[in-house]
Each structure stands twice: as C-alpha cells, then as structure tokens.
Coordinates of C-alpha atoms and ligand atoms in Angstrom, one line a residue:
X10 CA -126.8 -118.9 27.2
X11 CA -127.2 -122.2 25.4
X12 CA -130.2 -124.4 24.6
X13 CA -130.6 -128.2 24.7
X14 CA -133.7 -130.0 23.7
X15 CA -133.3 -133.6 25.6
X16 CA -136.0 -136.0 24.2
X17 CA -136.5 -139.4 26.9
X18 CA -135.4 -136.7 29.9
X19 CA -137.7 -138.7 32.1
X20 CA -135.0 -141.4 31.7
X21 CA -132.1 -142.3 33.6
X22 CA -129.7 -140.7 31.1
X23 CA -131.9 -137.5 30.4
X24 CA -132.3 -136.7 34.1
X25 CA -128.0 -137.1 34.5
X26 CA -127.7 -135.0 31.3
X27 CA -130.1 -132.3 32.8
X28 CA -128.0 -132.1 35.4
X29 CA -125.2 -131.8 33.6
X30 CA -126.0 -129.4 31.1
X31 CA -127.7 -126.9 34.0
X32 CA -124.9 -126.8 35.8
X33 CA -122.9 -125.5 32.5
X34 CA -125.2 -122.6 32.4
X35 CA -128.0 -124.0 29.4
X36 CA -131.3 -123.5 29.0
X37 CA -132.6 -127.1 29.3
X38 CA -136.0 -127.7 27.3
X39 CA -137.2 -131.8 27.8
X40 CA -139.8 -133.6 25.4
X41 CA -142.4 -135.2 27.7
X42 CA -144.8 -137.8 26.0
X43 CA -148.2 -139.0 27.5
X44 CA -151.2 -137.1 29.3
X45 CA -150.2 -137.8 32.6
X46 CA -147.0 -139.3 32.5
X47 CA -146.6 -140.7 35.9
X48 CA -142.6 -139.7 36.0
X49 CA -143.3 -135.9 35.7
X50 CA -142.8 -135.2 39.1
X51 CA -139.5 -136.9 39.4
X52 CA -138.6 -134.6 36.4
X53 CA -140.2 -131.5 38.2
X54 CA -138.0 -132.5 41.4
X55 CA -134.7 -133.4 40.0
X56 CA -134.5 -130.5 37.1
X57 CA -137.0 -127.7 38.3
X58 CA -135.4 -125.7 36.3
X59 CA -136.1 -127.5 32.9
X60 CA -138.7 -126.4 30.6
X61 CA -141.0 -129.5 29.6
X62 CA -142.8 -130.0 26.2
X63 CA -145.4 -132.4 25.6
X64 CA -145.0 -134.3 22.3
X65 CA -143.8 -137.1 20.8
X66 CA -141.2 -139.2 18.6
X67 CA -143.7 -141.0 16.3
X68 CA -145.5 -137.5 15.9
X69 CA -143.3 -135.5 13.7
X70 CA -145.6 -132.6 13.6
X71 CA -145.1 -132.8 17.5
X72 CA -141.5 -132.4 16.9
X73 CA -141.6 -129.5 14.6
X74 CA -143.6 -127.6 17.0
X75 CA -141.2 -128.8 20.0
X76 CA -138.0 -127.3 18.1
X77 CA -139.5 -124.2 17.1
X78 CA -140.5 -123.7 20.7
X79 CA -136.9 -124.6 22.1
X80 CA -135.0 -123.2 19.8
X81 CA -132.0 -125.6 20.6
X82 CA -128.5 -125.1 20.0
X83 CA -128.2 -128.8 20.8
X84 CA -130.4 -131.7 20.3
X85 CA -130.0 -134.6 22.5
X86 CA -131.8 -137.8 21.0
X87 CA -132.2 -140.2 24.3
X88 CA -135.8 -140.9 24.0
X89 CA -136.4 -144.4 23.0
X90 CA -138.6 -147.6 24.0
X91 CA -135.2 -149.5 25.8
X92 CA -135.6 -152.2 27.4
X93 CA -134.6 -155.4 25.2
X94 CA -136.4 -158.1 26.5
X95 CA -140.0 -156.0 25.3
X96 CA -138.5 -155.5 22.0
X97 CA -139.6 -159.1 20.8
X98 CA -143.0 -158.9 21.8
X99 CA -143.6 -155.2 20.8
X100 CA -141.0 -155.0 17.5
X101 CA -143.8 -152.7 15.8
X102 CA -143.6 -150.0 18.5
X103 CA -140.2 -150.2 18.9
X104 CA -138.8 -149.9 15.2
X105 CA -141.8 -147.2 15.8
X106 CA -139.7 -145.4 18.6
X107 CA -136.2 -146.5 18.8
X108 CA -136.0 -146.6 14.6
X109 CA -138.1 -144.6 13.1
X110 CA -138.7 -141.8 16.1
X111 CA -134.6 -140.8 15.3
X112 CA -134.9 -140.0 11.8
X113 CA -138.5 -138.0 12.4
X114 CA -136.0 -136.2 14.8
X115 CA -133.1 -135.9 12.1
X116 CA -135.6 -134.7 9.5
X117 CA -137.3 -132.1 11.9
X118 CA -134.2 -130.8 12.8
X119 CA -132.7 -130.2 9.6
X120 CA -135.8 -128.7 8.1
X121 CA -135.4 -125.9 11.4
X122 CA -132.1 -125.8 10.9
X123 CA -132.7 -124.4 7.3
X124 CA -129.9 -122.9 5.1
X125 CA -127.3 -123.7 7.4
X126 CA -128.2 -127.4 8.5
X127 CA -124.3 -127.5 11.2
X128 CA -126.1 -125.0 12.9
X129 CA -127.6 -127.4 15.4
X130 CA -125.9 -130.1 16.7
X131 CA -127.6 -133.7 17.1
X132 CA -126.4 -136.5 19.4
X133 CA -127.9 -140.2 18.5
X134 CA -128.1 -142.3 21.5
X135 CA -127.1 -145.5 19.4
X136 CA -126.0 -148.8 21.3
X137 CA -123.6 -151.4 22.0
X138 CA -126.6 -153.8 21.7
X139 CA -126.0 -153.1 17.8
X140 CA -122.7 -155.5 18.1
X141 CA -125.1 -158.1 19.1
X142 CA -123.2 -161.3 17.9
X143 CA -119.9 -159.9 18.6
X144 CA -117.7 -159.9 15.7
X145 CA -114.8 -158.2 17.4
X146 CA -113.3 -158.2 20.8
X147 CA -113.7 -155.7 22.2
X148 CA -115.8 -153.5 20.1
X149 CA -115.0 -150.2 18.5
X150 CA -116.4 -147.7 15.9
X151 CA -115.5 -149.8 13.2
X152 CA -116.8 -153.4 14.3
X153 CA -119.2 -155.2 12.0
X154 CA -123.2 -154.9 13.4
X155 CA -125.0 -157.8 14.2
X156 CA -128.0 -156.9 16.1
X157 CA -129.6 -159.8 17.9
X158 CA -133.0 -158.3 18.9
X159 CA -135.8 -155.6 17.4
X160 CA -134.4 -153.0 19.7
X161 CA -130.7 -153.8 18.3
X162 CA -132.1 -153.7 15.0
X163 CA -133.9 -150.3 15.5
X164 CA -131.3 -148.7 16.8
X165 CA -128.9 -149.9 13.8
X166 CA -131.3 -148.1 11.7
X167 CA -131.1 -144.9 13.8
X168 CA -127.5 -145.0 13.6
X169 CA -127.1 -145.4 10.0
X170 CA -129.8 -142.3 9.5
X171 CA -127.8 -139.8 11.9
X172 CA -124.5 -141.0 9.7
X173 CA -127.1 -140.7 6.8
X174 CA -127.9 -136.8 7.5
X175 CA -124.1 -136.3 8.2
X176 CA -122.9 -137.4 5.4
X177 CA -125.8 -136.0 2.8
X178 CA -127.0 -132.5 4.2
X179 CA -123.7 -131.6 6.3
X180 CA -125.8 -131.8 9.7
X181 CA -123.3 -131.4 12.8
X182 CA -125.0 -135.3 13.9
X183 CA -122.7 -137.3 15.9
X184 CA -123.8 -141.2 17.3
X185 CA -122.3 -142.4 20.9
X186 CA -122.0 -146.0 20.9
X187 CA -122.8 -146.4 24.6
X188 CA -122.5 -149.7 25.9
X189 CA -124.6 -150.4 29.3
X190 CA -124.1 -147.3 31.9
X191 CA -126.4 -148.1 34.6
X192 CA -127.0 -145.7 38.4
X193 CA -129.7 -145.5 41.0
X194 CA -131.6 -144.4 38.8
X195 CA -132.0 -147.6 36.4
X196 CA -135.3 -149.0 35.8
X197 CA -135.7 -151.9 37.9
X198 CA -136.6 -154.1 34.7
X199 CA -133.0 -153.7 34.1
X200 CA -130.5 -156.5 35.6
X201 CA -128.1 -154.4 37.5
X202 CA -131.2 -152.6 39.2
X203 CA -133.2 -155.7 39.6
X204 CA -130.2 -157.3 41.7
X205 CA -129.4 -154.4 43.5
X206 CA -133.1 -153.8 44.6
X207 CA -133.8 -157.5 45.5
X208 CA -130.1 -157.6 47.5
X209 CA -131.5 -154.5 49.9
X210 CA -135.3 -156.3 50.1
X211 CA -133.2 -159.6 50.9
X212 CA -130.9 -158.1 53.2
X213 CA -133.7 -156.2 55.0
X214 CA -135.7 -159.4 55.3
X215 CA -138.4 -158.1 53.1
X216 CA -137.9 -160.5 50.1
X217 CA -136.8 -164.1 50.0
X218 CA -135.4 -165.0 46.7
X219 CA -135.0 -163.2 43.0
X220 CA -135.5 -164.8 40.1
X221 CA -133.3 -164.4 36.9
X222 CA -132.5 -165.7 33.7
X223 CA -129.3 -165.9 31.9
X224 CA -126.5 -165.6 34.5
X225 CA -123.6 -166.2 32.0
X226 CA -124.0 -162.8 29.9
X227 CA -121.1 -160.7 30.3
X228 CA -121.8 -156.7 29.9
X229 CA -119.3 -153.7 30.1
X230 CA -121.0 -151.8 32.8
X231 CA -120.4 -147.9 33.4
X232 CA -122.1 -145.3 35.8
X233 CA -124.5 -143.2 33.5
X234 CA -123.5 -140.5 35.5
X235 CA -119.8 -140.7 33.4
X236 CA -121.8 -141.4 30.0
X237 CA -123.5 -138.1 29.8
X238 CA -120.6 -136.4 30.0
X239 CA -119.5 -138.5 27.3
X240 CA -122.6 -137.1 25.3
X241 CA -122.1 -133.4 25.5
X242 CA -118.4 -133.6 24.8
X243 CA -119.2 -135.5 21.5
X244 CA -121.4 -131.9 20.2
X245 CA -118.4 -129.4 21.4
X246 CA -116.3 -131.1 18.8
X247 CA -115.9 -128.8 15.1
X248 CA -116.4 -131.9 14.0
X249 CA -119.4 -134.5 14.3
X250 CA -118.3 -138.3 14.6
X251 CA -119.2 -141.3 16.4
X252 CA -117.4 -142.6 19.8
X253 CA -117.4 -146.0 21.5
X254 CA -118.2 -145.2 25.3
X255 CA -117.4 -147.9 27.8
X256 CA -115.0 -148.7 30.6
X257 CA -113.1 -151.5 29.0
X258 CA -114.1 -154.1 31.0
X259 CA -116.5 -156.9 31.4
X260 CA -118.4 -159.0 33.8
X261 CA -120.8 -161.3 34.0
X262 CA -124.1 -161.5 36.1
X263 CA -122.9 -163.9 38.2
X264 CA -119.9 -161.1 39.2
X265 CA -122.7 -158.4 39.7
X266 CA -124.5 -161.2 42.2
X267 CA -120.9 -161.7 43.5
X268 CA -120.3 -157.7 44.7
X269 CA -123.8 -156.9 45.2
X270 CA -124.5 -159.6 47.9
X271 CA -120.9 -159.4 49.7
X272 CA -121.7 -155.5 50.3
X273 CA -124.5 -157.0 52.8
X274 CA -122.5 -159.6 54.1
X275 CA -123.7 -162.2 51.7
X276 CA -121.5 -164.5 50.1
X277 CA -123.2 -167.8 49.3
X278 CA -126.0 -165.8 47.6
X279 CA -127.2 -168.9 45.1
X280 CA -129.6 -170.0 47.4
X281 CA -131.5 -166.7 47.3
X282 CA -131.3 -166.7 43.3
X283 CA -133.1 -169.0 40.9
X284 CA -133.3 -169.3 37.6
X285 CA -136.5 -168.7 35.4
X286 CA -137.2 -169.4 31.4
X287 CA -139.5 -166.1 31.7
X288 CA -136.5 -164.5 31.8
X289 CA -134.1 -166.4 28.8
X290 CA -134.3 -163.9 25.9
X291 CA -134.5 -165.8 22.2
X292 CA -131.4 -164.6 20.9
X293 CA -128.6 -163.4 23.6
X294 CA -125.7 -160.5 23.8
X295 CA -123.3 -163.5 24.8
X296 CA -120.4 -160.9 25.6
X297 CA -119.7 -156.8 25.1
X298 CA -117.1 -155.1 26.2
X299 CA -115.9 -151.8 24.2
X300 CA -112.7 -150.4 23.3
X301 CA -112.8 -146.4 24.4
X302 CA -110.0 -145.6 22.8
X303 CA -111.2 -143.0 20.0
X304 CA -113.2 -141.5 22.8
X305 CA -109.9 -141.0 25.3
X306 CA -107.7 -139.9 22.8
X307 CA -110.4 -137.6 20.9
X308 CA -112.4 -136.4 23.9
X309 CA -110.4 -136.6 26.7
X310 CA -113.2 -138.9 28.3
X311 CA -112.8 -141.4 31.1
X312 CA -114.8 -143.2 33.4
X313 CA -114.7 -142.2 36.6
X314 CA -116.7 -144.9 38.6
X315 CA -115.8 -148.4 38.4
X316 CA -117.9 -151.8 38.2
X317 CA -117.5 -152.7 42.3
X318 CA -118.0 -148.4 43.3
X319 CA -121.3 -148.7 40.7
X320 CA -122.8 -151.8 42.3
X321 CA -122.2 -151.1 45.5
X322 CA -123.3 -147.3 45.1
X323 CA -126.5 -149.0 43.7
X324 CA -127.1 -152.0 46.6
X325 CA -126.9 -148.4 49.1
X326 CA -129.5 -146.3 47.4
X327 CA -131.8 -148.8 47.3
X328 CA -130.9 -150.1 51.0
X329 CA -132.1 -146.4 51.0
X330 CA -135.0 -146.5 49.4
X331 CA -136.4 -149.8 50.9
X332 CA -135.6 -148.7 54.9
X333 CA -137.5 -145.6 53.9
X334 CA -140.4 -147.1 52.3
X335 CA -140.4 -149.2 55.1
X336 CA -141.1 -146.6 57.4
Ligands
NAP18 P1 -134.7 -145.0 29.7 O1 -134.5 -144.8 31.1 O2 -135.6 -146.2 29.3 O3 -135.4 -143.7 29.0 C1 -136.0 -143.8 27.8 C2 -136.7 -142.4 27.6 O4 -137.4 -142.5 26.3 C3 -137.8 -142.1 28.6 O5 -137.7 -140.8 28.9 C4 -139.1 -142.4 27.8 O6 -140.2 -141.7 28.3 C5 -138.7 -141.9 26.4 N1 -139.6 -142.4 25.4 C6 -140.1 -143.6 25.2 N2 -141.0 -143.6 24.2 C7 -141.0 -142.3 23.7 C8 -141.7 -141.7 22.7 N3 -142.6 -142.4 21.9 N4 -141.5 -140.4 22.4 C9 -140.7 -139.7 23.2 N5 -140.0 -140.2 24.2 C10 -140.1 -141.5 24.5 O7 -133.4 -145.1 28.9 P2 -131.9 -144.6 29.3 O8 -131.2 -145.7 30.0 O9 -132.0 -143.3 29.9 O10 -131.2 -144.5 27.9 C11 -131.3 -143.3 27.1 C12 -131.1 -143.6 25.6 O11 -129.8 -144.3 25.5 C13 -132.1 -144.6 25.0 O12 -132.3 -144.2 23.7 C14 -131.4 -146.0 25.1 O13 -131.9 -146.8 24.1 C15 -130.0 -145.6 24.9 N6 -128.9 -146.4 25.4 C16 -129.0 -146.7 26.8 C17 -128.0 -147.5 27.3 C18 -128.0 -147.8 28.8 O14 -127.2 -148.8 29.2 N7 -128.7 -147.1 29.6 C19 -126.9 -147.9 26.5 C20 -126.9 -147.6 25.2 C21 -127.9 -146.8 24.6 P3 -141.3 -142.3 29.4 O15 -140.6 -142.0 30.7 O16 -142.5 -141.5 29.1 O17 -141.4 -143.7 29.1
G4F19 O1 -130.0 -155.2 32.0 P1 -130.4 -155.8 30.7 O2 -131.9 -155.9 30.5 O3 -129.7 -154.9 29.6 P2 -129.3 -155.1 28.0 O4 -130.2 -156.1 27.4 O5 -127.9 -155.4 27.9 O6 -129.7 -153.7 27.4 C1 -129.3 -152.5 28.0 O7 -128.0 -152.1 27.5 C2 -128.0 -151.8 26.1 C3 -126.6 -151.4 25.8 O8 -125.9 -152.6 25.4 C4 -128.9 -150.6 25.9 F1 -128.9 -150.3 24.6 C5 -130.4 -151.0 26.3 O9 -131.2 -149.9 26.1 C6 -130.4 -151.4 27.8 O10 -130.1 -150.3 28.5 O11 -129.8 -157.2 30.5 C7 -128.4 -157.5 30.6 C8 -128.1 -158.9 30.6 C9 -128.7 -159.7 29.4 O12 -127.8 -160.6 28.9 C10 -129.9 -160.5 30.0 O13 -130.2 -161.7 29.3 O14 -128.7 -159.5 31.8 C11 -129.3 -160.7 31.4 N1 -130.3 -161.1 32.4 C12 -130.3 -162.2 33.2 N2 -131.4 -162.2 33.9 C13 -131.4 -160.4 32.7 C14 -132.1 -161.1 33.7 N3 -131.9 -159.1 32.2 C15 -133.0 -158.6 32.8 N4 -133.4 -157.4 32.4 N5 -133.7 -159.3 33.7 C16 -133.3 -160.6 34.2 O15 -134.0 -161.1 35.1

C-alpha cells in the first residue's frame, strides 16, 4: 500500500486529491494547521479515512516530525495562503506560506529521504498566476514569468526551489503549472464561486444584487476534480518534470455571468451585478489561457468537464446548498 502526505487537504484540491488517491488503494496522511481549525469536520466527513497531522508550513520542525510520522511515498505540496486579492495586503505571510512554506517542505523532505533523495516523490502546486503579464499566448512550460501580485511572486519562488532540489540533489520533484480549476467546493472569495453562490441566492429570491470588480479578465477555467488527476499522474512518471494543466480555453467574467444566470432563466443579469473599486486588484491577470499540450502527449491527461458543464454544475450545488439552508 502506498502513502501520500497531502499538505492544504482542507482545500478544495486536497479534499479531490484524497478522494482520488483512496480510491487507488493509498494510505492518505493530511497536514492540518491551527487549534481548532474550523474545516476539520468537512475533512473528517469527506475522507474519514485520512489520517490528519497537526503542523505547519512555516514550522519546519513541524514538518520533520509530520514526514517521519507518514512515512510518505508521495508528497503532495497544495497547502498555501491562495487567494490573490489578500496577497497585497498580507505579502509577509504569504511569501511566508506560499514561498517560503515549499522549500521548508523540499528541505524536510530531502533530509528524510536521506541517501537516496528519488526515493520520495514531491509535487509543487505552482500557478498560472506566475505568467502574470502574459508574455506568450497561450502559456506553456517554457513562457517567460511575470508575476503581477505577492502570491504570483511567491509561488515563482516555490517553483524555482522544487526545479532547484531537482536539478542539485536528484529529488523525484515535479511542478504542475495549474491554471484556475475551480468545483463546488471553491471558496466563495473566489469569482467562479462568488457568482455561482449569489446566482442561486438571486434566483431563490434571497439576495438582490452581487457586487464585483473587474468583469473583463479572461481565465482558463477547469473542474478541480480533472486537475488532481493531473497531479498524481505527474509522480508515476520515472521522470520528474513540470506540466502545464488547463483546458485550452478562455473566458471572461462576463461569460461566467452569461452561463451562470441563463441556467436560472436569467438573461439580462446586469441589473443584478454592479461594479465595486473594493474589488479592482492593483495590478491584473488581464488574460491566461494554457497550452496542455506537454501534459496530453506526456501524461495522457485531459479535461473532462468543460467551462458551461463546470458553471452550471456549480450554480446546482449551490441552488443546493441555499434551498437547504433555507429550510
Ligand atoms: P485552497 O482551497 O485555498 O487551500 C489551501 C490550503 O492550504 C488549505 O488547506 C489551507 O489550510 C492550507 N494552508 C494555508 N496556510 C497553511 C499553512 N501555514 N500551513 C499548512 N497549510 C496551510 O487552495 P486550492 O484551490 O485547493 O489550491 C491548492 C493549491 O494549488 C494551492 O497551493 C494553490 O495556491 C494552488 N493553485 C490553485 C489553483 C486553483 O485554481 N485552485 C491554481 C493553481 C495553483 P486552512 O484550511 O487551514 O486554511
Ligand atoms: O477567482 P479569482 O480570485 O482567481 P485568481 O486571482 O485568478 O487566482 C486563482 O487562480 C490562480 C491560478 O491562475 C491560483 F493560483 C490562485 O490560487 C487562485 O486559485 O479571480 C479571477 C478573476 C481576476 O481577474 C479578478 O480580478 O476574477 C476577477 N474578479 C472580478 N471580480 C474577481 C471579482 N475576483 C474575485 N475574487 N472577486 C470579485 O469580486
């Protein structure tokens, strides 16, 4: 029996790799931070079967004690402070985290690895926010990096450390490029989630208007329930490297807005959306879209959902959600 150690499994993507990796027979261990972290019980519910530690990234001694006690085959880096917009006003924490977390990881895992540092796999949850100010359309593994925000710029530095450890101990570390993979079980600080949960409230009669800020972004939007499969194909390869994973495609927000308000009948849904500065980020991802090509060819990986199935499997669960809570 395999063993995975999945750092940020209280996250969307840890709980869909949890999943995943269960059901191929592992031994799933997760790295909980906090004293009471309030998403324990969702963790508890969805993997019961997952064996939780309690440390954290900016704690390497925490980490050291976490691997020792897993004993992973695989190491899964996901955990990360992730949400953009806070980056600006928290850059410390987040170059902390995002940046600085990874290579405590890297460097714990090598030193357990030992004499034969391949022995463990690592995956690096790096980001299509790295292309920031695109300098390629579409992006692959090879396009410049331009990060536009502290989180881009933390997770650059990640990246470069998991290539780092590659390339000067031998480890088996491979970086997934992910661009935005989103699922009913986004964070509703995230757009996709935001729209879809105010669309059901709005529909329902519960909420009058949502307020947003740029609508003109375009993102290359996945189900995260594809990504993670991405993920573990990446550490069965005799080789580590790093893979682009996306659909191909873009849209903007006003195209999310489009789909998610015709799936309740709503088509002329700019009165119930306005526009607020709060929202406006300093420096914008104008456009992403990625070019999945290594990752097709190499892997054998392709999205399953696409961009209308994800928004309107989204605008359901949270119809869901809101006629329960309702209740
Ligand atoms: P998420 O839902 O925000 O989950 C982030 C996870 O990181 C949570 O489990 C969180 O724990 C954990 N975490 C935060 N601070 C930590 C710390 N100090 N020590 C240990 N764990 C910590 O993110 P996601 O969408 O699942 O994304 C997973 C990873 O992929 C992240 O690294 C993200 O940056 C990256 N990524 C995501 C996307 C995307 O579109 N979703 C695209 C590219 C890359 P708490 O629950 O305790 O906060
Ligand atoms: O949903 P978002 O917050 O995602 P963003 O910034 O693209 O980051 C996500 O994807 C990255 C991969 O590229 C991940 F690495 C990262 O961890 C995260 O998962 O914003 C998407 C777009 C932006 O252009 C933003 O300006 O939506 C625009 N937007 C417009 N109004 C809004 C809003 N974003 C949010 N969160 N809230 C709004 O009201």
């Amino acid at each position: 029996m395999k063993r995975a150690l999945i750092t940020g499994i209280t996250g969307q993507d840890g709980l869909y790799l949890g999943e995943l990796l269960i059901s191929k027979g592992y031994e799933v261990y997760g790295l909980v931070r906090g004293q009471n972290n309030p998403k324990l019980d969702v963790v508890r519910r969805v993997l019961p079967e997952a064996k939780l530690i309690f440390g954290d990234l900016t704690d390497p001694s925490s980490l050291t004690r976490t691997l020792n006690e897993a004993r992973p085959d695989e190491v899964y880096n996901l955990g990360a402070i992730s949400f953009v917009a806070y980056s600006w006003e928290n850059a410390g924490i987040t170059s902390d985290v995002t940046g600085k977390g990874a290579f405590n990881l890297l460097e714990a895992t090598r030193l357990y690895a030992g004499d034969n540092p391949a022995s463990v796999r690592f995956y690096q949850a790096s980001s299509s926010e790295m292309f920031g100010k695109v300098q390629e359309v579409p992006q692959r593994e090879s396009t410049l990096l331009w990060p536009r925000s502290p989180y881009g710029v933390a997770k650059v530095f990640a990246h470069y450390m998991t290539i780092n450890y590659r390339e000067s101990y031998g480890m088996h570390a491979s970086s997934g490029v992910l661009f935005n993979h989103e699922s009913p079980r986004r964070g509703p600080e995230f757009v996709t989630r935001k729209i879809t949960r105010a669309v059901a409230r709005i529909s329902l009669g519960l909420q009058e208007t949502v307020a947003l800020g740029n609508l003109d972004a375009s993102r290359d939007w996945g189900f995260a329930g594809d990504y993670v499969e991405a993920m573990w194909l990446m550490l069965q390869q005799d080789v580590a490297d790093d893979y682009v994973i996306a659909t191909g495609e873009t849209h903007t927000i006003r195209e999310l807005l489009d789909v998610a308000f015709a799936h309740v009948g709503i088509t002329d849904w700019q009165k119930y959306v306005t526009q607020d500065e709060r929202f406006m980020r300093p420096a914008e991802v104008d456009l992403l879209i990625g070019d999945p090509e290594k990752a097709r060819s190499a892997l054998g990986w392709t999205p399953r959902v696409d961009f209308k199935q994800l928004v309107e499997m989204m605008v359901d669960a949270d119809l869901d959600e809101q006629r329960s809570l309702a209740r």
